[in-house]
mmCIF file of C-alpha atoms in Angstrom:
data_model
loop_
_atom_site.group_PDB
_atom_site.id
_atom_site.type_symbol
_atom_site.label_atom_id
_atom_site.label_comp_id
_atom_site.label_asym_id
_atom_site.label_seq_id
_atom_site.Cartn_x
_atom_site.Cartn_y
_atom_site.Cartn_z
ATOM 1 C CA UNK A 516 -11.876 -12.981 -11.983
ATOM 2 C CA UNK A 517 -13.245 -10.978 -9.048
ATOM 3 C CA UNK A 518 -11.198 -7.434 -9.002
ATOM 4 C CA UNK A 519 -10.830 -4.458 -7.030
ATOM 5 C CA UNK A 520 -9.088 -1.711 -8.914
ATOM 6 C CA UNK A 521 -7.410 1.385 -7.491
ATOM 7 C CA UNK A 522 -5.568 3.721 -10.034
ATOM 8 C CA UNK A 523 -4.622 6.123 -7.540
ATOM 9 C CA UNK A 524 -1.551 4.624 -6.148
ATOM 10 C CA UNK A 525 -0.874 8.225 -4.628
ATOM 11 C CA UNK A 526 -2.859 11.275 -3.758
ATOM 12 C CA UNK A 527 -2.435 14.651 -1.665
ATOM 13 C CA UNK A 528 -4.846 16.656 -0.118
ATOM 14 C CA UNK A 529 -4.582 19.849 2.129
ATOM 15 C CA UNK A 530 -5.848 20.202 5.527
ATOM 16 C CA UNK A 531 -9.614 21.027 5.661
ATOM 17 C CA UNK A 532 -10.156 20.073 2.162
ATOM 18 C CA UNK A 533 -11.947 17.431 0.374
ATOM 19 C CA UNK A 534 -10.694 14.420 -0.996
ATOM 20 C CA UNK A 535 -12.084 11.598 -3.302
ATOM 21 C CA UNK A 536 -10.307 7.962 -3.405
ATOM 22 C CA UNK A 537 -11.456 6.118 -6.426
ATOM 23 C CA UNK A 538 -12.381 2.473 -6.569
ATOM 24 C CA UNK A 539 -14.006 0.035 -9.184
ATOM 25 C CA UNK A 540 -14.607 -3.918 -9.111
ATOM 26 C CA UNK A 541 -15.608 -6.160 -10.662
ATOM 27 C CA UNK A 542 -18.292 -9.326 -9.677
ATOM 28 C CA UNK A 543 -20.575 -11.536 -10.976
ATOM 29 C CA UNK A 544 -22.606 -11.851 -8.102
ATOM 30 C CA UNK A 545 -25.660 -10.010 -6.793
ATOM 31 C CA UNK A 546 -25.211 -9.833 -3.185
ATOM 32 C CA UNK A 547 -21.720 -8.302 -2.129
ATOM 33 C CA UNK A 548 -20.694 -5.620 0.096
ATOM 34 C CA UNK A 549 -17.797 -2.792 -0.033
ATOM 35 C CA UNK A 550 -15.555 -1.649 1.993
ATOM 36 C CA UNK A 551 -13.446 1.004 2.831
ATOM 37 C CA UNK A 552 -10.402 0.144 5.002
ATOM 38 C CA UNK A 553 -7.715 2.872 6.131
ATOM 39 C CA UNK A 554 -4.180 1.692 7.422
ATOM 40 C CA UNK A 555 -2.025 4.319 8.978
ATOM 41 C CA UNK A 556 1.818 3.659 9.991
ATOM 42 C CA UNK A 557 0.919 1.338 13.002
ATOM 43 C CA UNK A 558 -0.165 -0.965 10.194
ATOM 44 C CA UNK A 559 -3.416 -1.690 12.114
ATOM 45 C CA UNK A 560 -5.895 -2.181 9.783
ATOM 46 C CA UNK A 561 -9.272 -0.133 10.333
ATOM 47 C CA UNK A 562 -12.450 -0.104 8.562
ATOM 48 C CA UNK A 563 -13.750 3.202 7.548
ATOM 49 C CA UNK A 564 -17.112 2.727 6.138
ATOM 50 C CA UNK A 565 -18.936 -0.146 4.266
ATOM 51 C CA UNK A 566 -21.923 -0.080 1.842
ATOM 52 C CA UNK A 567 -24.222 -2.868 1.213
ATOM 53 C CA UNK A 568 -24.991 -3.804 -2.485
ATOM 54 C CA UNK A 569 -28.483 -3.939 -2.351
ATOM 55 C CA UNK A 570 -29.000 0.019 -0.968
ATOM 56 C CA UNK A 571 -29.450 2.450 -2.789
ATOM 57 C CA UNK A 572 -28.377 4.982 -0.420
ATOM 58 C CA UNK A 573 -24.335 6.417 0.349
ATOM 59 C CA UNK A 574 -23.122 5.254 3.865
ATOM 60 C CA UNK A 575 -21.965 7.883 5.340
ATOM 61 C CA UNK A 576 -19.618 7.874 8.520
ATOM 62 C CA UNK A 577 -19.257 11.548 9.908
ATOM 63 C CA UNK A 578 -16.709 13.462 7.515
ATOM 64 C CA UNK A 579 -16.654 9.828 5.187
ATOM 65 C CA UNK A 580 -18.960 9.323 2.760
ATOM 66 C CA UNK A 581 -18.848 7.249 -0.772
ATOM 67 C CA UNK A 582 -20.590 7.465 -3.576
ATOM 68 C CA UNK A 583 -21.794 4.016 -5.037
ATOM 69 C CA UNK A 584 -22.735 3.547 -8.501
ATOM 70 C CA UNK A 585 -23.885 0.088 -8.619
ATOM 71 C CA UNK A 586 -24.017 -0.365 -12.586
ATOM 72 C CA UNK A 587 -21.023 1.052 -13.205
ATOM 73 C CA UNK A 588 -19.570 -0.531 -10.114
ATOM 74 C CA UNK A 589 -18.079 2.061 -8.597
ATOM 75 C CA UNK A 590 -17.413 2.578 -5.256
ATOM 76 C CA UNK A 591 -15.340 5.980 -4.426
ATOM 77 C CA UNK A 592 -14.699 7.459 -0.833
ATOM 78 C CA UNK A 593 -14.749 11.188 -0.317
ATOM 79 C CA UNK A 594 -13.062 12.719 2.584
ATOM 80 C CA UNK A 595 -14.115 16.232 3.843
ATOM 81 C CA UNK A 596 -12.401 18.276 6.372
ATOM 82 C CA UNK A 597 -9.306 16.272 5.420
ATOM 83 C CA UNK A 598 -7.125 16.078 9.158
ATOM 84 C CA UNK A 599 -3.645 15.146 9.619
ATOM 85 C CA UNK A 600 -5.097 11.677 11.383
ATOM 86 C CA UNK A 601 -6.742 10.707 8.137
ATOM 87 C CA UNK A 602 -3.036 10.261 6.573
ATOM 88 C CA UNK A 603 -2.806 6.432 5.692
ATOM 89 C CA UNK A 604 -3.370 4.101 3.179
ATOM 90 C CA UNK A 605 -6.822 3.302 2.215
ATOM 91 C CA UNK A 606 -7.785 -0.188 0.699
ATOM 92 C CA UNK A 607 -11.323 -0.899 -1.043
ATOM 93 C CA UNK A 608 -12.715 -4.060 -0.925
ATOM 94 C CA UNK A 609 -15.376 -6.198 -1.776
ATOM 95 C CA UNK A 610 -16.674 -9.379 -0.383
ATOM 96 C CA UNK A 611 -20.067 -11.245 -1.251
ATOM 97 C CA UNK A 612 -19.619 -15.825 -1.611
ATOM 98 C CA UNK A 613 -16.266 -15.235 -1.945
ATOM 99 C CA UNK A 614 -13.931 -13.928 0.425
ATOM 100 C CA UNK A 615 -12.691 -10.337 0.908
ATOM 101 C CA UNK A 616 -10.572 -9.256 -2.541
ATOM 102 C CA UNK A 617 -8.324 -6.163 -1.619
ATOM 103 C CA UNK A 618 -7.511 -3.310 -4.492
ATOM 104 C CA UNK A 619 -3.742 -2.580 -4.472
ATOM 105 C CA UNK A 620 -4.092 1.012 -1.773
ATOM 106 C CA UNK A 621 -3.967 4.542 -2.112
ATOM 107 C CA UNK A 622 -1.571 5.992 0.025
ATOM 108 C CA UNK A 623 -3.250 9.718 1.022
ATOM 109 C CA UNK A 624 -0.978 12.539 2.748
ATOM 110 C CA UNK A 625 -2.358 15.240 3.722
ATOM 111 C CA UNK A 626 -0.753 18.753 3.689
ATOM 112 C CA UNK A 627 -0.649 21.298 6.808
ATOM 113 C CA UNK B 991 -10.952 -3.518 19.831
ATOM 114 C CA UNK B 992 -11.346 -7.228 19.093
ATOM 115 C CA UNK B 993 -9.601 -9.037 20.756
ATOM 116 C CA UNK B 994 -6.896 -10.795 18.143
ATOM 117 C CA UNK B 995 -3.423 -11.414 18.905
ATOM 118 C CA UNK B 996 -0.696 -12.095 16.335
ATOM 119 C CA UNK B 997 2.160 -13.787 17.437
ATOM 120 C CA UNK B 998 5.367 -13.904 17.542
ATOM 121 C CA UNK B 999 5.158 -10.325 15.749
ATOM 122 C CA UNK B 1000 8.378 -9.844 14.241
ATOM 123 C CA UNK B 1001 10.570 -13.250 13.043
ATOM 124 C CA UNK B 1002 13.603 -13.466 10.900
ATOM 125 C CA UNK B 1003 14.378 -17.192 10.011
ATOM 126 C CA UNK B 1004 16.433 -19.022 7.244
ATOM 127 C CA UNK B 1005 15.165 -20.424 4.311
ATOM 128 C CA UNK B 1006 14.073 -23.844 4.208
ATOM 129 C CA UNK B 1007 13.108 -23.693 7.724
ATOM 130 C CA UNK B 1008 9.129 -24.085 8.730
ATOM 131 C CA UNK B 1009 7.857 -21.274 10.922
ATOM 132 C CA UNK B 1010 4.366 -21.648 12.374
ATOM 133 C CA UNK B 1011 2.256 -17.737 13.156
ATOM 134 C CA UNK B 1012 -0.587 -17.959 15.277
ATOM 135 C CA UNK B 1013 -3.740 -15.760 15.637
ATOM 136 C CA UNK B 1014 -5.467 -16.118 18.631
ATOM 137 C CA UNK B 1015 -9.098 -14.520 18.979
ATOM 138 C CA UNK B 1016 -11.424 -14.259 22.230
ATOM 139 C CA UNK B 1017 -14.096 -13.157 20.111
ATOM 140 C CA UNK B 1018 -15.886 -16.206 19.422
ATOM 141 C CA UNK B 1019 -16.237 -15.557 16.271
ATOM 142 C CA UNK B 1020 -16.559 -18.634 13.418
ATOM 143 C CA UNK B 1021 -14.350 -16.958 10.784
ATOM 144 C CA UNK B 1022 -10.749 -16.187 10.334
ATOM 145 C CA UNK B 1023 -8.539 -15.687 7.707
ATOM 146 C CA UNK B 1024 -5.057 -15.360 7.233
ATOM 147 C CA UNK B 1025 -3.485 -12.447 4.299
ATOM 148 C CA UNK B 1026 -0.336 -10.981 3.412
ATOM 149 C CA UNK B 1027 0.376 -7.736 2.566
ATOM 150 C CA UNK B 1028 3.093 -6.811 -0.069
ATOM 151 C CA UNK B 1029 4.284 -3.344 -1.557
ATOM 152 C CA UNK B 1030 2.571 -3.016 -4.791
ATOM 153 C CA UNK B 1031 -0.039 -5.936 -3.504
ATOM 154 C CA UNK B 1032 -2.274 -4.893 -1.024
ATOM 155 C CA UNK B 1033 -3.792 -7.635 0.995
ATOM 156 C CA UNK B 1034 -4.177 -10.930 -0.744
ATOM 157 C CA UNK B 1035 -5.426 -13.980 1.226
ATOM 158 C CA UNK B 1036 -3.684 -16.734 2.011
ATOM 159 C CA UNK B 1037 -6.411 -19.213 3.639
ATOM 160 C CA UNK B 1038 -9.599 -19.090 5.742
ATOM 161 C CA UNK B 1039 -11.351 -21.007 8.126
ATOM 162 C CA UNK B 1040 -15.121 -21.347 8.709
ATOM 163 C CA UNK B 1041 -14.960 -23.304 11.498
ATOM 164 C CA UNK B 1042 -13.432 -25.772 13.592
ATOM 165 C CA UNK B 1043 -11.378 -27.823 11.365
ATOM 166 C CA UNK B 1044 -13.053 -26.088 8.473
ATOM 167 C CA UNK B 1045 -10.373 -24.588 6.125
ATOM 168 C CA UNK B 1046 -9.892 -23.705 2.410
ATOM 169 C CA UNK B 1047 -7.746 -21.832 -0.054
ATOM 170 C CA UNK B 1048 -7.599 -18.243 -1.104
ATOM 171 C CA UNK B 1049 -5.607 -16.651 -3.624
ATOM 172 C CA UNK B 1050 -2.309 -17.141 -2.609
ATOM 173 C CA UNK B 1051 -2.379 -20.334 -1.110
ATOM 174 C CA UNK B 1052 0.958 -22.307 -2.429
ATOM 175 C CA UNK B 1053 3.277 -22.658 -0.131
ATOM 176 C CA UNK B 1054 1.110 -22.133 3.256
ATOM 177 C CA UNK B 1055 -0.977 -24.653 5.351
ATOM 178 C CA UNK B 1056 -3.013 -23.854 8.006
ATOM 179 C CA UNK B 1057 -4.837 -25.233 11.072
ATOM 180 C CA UNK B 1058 -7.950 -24.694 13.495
ATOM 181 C CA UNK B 1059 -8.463 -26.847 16.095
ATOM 182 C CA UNK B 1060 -10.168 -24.993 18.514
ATOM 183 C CA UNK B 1061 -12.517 -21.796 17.347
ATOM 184 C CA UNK B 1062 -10.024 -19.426 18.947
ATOM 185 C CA UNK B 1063 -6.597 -20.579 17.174
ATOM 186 C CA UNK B 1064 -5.855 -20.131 13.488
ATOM 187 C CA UNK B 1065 -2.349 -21.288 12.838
ATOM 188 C CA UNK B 1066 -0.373 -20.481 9.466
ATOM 189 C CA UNK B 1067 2.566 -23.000 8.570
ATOM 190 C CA UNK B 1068 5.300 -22.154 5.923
ATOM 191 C CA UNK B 1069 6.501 -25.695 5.878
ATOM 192 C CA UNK B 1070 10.122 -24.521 4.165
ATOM 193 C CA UNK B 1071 10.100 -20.774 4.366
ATOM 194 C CA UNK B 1072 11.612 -19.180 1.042
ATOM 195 C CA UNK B 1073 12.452 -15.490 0.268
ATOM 196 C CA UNK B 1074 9.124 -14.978 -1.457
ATOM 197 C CA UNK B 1075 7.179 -15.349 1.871
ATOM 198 C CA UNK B 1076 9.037 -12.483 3.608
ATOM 199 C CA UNK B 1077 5.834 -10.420 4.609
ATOM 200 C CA UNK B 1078 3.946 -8.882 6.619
ATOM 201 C CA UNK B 1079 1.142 -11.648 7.541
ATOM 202 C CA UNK B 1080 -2.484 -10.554 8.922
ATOM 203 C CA UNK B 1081 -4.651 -12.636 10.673
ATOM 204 C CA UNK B 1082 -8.587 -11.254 10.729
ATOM 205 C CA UNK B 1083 -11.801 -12.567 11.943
ATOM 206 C CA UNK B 1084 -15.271 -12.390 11.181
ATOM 207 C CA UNK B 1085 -19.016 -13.402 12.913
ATOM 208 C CA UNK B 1086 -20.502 -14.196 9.372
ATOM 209 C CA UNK B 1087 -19.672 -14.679 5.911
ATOM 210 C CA UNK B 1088 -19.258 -12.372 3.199
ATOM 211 C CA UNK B 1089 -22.473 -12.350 2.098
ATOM 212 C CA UNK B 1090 -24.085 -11.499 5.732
ATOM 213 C CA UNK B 1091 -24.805 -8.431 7.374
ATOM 214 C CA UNK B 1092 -22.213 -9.046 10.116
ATOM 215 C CA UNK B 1093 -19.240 -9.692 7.450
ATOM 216 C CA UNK B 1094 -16.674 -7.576 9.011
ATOM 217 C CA UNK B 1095 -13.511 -7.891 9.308
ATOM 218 C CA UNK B 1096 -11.632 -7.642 12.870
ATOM 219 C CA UNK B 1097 -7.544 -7.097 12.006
ATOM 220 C CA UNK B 1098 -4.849 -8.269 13.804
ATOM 221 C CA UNK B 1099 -1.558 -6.276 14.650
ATOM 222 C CA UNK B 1100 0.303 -8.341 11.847
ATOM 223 C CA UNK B 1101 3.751 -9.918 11.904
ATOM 224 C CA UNK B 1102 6.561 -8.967 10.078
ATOM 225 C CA UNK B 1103 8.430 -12.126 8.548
ATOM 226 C CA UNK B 1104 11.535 -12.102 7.154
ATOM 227 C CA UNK B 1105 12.942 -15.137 5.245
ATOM 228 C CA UNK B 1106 16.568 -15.047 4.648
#
């Protein structure tokens, strides 16, 4: 089965700090992409940052970045400059020939 | 924003009554998929289209039908709603498949169902 694992069903961080959200899958195929979705209390859902399989190189989106380790499949976000904004809950996901698979979340506070 | 519109967004019906959601798009775009989003659950998806008429299952399928007869209308049916399909139901779009550099996914605003 293709999974996406969080095991961070909860996490804190203070204001101006850093933050990493963990996330592993698991797929069988060789061309997939990875995402990073955040969904505050609107419930809009809002993509953060997305990595394709085949680079090498960490996306980075201003104060988002992950770090992908492809043969471990890994596929953690890291935060910096945490802001009350970035309070939500943030899905991974992967998608490649078969449609988007969603972990579970990680709900992230962050502390004034 | 993309343009996608969820509708109605909130519903409470009876069980054992149908209820139709519809996700309308002016996007253009070829894909759309339907999820719902449980505590515990994340998003899990319910059914996709990849075109006009084009449809198949996802994960969570049982229970759900859906319909696309025109690029910019995905409609989700619960032909006898029961208390395990009280949700929160997201319709998203996409230009290209999974596998494509243009694979991402445009939310809608959701709809909160609640089956009684």
């Amino acid at each position: 089965a293709q999974t996406v694992t969080q095991s961070q069903p909860e996490m804190s961080v203070q204001e101006a700090e850093t933050v990493t959200l963990s996330c592993t899958y698991d797929t069988s195929e060789s061309d997939y992409y990875l995402f990073w979705y955040k969904q505050p209390p609107s419930r809009q859902m809002i993509l953060v940052i997305r990595q394709e399989a085949y680079k090498q190189q960490n996306a980075t989106e201003n104060r988002f970045s992950v770090n992908f380790q492809k043969a471990a499949k890994s596929f953690s976000l890291k935060i910096s400059d945490s802001q009350l904004g970035d309070a939500a809950m943030y899905f991974c996901d992967r998608t490649g020939n078969t449609p988007l698979v969603f972990g579970k979340g990680t709900r992230l506070s962050v502390i004034a | 924003d993309a343009g996608i519109t969820q509708s109605p967004r909130h519903k409470v019906t009876e069980t054992g009554t149908p209820v139709t959601l519809r996700c309308h798009q002016t996007e253009n775009h070829r894909y759309m998929y339907w999820y719902r989003q449980d505590p515990g659950h994340g998003l899990r998806l319910i059914h996709y289209s990849y075109g006009v008429k084009d449809t198949d299952k996802g994960e969570v399928s049982d229970g759900y039908s859906v319909s696309r007869s025109k690029t910019e209308d995905f409609l989700l049916t619960l032909e006898s709603a029961t208390s395990s399909q009280t949700s929160v139901y997201f319709c998203a779009i996409s230009e290209s498949p999974g596998t494509s550099r243009y694979n991402e996914q445009f939310f809608g605003p959701g709809t909160r169902l609640t089956v009684l």
